[in-house]
Short mmCIF file of C-alpha atoms in Angstrom, two decimals:
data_model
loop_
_atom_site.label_atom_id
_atom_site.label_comp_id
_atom_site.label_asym_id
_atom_site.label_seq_id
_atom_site.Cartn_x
_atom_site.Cartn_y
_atom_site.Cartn_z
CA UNK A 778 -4.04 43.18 15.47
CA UNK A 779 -7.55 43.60 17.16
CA UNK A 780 -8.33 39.84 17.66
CA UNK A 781 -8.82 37.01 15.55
CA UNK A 782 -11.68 34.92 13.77
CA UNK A 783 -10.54 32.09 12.20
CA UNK A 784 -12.33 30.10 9.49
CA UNK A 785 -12.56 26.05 10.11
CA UNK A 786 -13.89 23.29 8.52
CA UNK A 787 -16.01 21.94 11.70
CA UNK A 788 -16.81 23.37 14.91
CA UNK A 789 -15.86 19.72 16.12
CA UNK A 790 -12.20 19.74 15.21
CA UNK A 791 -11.56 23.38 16.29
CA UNK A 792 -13.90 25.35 19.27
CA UNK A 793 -15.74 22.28 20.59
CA UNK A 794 -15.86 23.88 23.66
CA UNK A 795 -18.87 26.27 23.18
CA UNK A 796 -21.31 23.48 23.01
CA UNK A 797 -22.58 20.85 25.34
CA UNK A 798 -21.03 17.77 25.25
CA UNK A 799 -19.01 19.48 22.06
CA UNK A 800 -21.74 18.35 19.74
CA UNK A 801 -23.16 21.24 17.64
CA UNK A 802 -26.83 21.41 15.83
CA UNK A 803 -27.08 19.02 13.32
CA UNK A 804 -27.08 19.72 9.48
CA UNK A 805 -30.60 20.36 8.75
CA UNK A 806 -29.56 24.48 9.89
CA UNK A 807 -26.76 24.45 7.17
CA UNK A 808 -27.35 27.15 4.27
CA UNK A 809 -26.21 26.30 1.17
CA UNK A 810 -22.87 28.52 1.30
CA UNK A 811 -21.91 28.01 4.89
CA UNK A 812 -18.90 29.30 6.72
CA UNK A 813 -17.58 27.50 9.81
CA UNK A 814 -15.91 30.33 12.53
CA UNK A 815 -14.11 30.29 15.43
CA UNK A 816 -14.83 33.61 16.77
CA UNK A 817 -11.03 33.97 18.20
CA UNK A 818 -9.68 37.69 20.06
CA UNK A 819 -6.66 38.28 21.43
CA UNK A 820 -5.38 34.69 21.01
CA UNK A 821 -8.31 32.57 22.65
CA UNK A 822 -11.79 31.82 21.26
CA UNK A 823 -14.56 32.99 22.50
CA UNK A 824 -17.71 31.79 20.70
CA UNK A 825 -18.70 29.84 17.30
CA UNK A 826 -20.57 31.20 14.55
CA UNK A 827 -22.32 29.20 11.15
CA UNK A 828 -22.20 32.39 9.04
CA UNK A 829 -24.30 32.67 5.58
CA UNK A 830 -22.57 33.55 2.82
CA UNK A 831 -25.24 34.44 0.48
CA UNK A 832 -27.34 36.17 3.08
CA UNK A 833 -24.58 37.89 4.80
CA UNK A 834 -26.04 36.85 8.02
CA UNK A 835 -24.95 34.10 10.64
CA UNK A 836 -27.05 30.95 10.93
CA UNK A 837 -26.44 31.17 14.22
CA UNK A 838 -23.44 31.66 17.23
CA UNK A 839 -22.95 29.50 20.53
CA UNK A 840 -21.38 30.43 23.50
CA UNK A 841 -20.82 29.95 27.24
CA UNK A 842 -23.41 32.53 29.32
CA UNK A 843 -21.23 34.20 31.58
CA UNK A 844 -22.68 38.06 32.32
CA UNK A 845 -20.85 40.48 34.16
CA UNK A 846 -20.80 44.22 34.00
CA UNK A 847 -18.86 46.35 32.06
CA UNK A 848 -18.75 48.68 29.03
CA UNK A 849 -20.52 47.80 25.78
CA UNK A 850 -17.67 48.43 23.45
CA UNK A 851 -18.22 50.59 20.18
CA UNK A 852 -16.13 48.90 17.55
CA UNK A 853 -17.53 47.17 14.70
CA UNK A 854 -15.04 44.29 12.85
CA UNK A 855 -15.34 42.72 10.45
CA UNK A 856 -14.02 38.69 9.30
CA UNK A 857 -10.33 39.09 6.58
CA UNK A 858 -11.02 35.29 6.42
CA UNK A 859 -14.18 35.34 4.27
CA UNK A 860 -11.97 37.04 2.12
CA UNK A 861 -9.73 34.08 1.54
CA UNK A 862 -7.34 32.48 3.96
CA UNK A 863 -4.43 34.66 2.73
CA UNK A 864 -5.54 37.06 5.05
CA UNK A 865 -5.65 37.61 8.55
CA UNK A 866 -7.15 35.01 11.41
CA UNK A 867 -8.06 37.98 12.86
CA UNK A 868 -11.23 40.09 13.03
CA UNK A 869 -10.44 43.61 12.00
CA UNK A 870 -12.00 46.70 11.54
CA UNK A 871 -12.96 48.05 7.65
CA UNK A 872 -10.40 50.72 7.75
CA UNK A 873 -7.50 48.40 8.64
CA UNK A 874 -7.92 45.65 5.66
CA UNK A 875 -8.76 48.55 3.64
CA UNK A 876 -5.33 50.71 4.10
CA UNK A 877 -2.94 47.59 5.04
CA UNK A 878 -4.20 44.40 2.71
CA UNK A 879 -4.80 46.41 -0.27
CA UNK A 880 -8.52 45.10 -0.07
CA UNK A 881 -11.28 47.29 -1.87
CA UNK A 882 -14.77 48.26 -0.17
CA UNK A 883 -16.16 45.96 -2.66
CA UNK A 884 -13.75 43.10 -2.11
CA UNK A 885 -14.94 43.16 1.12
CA UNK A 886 -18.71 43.74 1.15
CA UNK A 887 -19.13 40.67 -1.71
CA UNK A 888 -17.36 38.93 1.15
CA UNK A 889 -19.86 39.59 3.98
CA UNK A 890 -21.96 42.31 5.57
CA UNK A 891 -20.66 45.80 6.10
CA UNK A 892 -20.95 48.97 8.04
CA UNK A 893 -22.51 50.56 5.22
CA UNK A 894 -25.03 47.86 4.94
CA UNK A 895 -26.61 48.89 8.28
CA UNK A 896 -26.54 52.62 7.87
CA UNK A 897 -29.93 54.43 7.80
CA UNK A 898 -32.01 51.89 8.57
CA UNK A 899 -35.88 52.44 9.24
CA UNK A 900 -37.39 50.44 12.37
CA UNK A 901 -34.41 48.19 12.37
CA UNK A 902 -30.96 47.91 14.61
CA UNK A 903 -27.85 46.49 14.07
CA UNK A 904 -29.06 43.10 16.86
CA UNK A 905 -26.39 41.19 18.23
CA UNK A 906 -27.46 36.79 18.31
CA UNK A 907 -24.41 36.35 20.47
CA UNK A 908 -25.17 39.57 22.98
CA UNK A 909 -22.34 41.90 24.08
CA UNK A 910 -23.68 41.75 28.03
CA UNK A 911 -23.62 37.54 28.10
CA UNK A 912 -19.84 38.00 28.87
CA UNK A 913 -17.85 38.86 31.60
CA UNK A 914 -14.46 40.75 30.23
CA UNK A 915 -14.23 43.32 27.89
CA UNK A 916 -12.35 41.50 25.23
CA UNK A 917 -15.33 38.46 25.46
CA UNK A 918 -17.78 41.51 25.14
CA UNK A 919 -15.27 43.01 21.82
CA UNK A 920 -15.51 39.75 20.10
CA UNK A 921 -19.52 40.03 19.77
CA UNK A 922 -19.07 42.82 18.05
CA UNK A 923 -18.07 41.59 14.41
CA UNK A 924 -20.47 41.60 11.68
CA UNK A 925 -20.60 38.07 11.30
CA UNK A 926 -22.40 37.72 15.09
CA UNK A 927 -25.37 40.61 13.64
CA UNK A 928 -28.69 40.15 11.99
CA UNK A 929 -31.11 43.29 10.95
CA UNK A 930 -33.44 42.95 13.67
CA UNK A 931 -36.61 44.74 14.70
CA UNK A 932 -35.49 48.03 16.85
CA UNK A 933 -38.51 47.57 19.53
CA UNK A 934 -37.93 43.83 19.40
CA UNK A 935 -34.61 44.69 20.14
CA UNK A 936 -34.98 46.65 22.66
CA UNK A 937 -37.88 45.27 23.77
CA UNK A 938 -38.89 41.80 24.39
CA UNK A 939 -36.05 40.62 23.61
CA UNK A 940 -33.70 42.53 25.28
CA UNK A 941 -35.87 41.26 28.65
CA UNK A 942 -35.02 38.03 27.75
CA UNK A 943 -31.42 38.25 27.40
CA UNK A 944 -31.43 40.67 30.89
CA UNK A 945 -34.09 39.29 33.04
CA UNK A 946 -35.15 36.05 31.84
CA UNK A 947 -31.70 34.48 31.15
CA UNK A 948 -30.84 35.15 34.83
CA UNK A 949 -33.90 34.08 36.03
CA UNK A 950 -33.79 30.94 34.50
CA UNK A 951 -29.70 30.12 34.79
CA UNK A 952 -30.64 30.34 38.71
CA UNK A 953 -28.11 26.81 40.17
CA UNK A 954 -26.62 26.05 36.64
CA UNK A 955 -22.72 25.69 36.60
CA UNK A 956 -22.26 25.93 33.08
CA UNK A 957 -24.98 27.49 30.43
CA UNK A 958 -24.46 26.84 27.19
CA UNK A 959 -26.98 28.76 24.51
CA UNK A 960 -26.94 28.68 20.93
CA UNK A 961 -29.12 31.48 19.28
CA UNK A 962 -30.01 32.00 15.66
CA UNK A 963 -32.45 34.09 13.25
CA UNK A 964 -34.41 32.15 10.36
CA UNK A 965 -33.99 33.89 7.12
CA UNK A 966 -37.00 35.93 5.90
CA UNK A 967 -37.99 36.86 2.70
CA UNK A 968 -37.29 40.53 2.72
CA UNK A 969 -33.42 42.31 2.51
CA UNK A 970 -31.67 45.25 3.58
CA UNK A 971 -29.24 46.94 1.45
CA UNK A 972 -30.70 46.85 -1.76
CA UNK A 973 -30.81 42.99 -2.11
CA UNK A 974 -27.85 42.12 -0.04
CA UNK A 975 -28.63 41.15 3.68
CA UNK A 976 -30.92 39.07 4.49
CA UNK A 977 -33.52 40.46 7.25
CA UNK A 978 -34.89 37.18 8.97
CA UNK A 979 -38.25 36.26 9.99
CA UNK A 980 -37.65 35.33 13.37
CA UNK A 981 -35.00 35.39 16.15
CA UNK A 982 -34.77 32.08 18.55
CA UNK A 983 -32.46 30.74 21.08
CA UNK A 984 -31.62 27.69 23.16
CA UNK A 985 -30.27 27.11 26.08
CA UNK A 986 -28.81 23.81 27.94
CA UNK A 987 -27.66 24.46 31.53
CA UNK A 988 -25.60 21.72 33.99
CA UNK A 989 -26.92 22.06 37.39
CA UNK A 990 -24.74 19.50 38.08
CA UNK A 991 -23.56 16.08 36.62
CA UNK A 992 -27.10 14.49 36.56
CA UNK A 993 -29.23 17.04 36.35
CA UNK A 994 -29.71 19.30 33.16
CA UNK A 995 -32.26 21.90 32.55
CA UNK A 996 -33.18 23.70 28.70
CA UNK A 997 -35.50 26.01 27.14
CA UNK A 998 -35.74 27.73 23.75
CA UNK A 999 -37.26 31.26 22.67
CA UNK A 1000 -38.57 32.88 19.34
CA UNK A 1001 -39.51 36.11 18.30
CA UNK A 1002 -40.91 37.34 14.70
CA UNK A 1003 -38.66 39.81 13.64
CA UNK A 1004 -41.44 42.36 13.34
CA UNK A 1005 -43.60 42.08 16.87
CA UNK A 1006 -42.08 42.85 20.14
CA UNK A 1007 -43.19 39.39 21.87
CA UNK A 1008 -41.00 36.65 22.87
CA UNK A 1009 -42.77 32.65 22.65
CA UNK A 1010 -40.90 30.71 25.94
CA UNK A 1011 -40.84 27.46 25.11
CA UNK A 1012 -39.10 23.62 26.05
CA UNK A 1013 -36.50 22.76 23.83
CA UNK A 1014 -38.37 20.00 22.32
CA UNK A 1015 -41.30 22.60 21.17
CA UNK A 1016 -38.43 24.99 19.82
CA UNK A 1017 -37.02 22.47 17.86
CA UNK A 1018 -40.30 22.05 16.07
CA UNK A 1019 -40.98 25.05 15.38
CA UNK A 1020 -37.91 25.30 13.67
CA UNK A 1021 -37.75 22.13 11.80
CA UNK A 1022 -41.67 23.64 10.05
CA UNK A 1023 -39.69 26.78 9.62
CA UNK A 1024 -36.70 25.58 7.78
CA UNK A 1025 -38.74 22.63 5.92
CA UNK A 1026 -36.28 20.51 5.66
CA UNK A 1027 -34.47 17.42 8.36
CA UNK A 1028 -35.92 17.82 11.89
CA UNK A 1029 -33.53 20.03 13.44
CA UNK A 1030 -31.22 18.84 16.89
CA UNK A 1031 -29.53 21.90 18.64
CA UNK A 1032 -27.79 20.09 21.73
CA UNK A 1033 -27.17 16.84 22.07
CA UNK A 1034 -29.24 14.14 23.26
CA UNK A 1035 -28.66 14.46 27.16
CA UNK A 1036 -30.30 17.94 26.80
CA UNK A 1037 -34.22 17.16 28.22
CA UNK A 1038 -36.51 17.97 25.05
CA UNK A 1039 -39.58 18.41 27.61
#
């Protein structure tokens, strides 16, 4: 009833929309238990997230930067369709798949991350990749806040560096862009929350390609370690690397070609 997240087989066939030219990253970012969603509230999507299964984190979510003001909402949901897809398209909260599917805590939380999962946590927040102020209505703000879209990140970090790159930087830099789109993601680490069963990743990164207009594109990429409050600016191209070292494995593509590497 709160808003829906829908499970797909490919980004390409079902929220396109949320990435330039529709083409997401290539394959090389793929965990070995991925989950394709369509991050969907109050019939319409509003942002795609590769979720890992086995880490209980996302791989990363893309999304159109549109900021406006508002209130950060306080709701935490969670994704029925990692359940199976018996159950709802919609994101819900604990409680509700708990009293009105019949589903057990544990059900759920082999299923994905839960509340519980991020309770009492030393030196580390609940961090959003997708990020709640990046939108411009309150229900585009409510959909950021499922599970699925949060990694345990670094609470100065988070607050920190970071946070002055999503405020300051991101507005700085989106200066004559029509459209913006950014995909962000966290590298998994070698460490875990929860006794074992989130995954707390090494670093945070994201990408951005903006259209100032139909021949003219502009991009830049960012990465933190997740346990130093300093953010690395960097050209797409340079991200990429970085990543491709970090993953070891295919060299990674996270827009398509027209987006300028330098």
């Amino acid at each position: 009833w709160l808003g829906h997240a829908e499970l797909v087989t490919s980004f390409e066939s079902s929220c396109p929309q949320f990435f330039f030219r529709e083409t997401p990253p290539n394959e090389a970012l793929e965990p070995e238990n991925p989950a394709w969603i369509c991050q969907h509230y109050k019939n319409q999507y509003y942002f795609a997230t590769l979720y890992d299964r086995n880490r209980r984190i996302p791989v990363y979510s893309a999304y159109l930067y549109q900021p406006g003001p508002g209130k950060r909402p306080k709701t935490w949901l969670v994704e029925p369709q990692l359940l199976g897809s018996v159950y709802p398209k919609s994101m819900e909260k604990e409680w509700t798949l708990i009293k009105y599917y019949n589903v057990s805590i544990e059900q759920l939380s082999e299923s994905q991350a839960v509340l519980q999962d991020y309770k009492n946590l030393t030196g580390l927040n609940r961090g959003h990749l997708n990020p709640n102020g990046h939108h411009h209505d309150f229900s585009s703000r409510m959909a950021t806040f499922t599970l699925t879209n949060i990694v345990p990140q670094d609470e100065k970090l988070n607050g920190g560096a970071w946070n002055n790159y999503e405020q300051r930087t991101m507005i700085k830099r989106t200066q004559g862009c029509n459209n913006t789109y950014v995909v962000v993601g966290a590298v998994p680490g070698n460490s875990y929350i929860a006794k074992g069963r989130v995954n707390k990743p090494s670093h945070i990164w994201s990408s951005a390609c903006c259209e100032v207009d139909n021949n003219h594109r502009k991009a830049w990429g960012v990465i933190a370690e997740n346990d130093k409050n300093e953010v690395h600016l960097l050209t797409l191209g340079e991200l990429e690397d970085v990543l491709t070292e970090l993953y070891g494995r295919d060299q990674i593509s996270l827009f398509d070609s027209d987006c300028p590497r330098e």
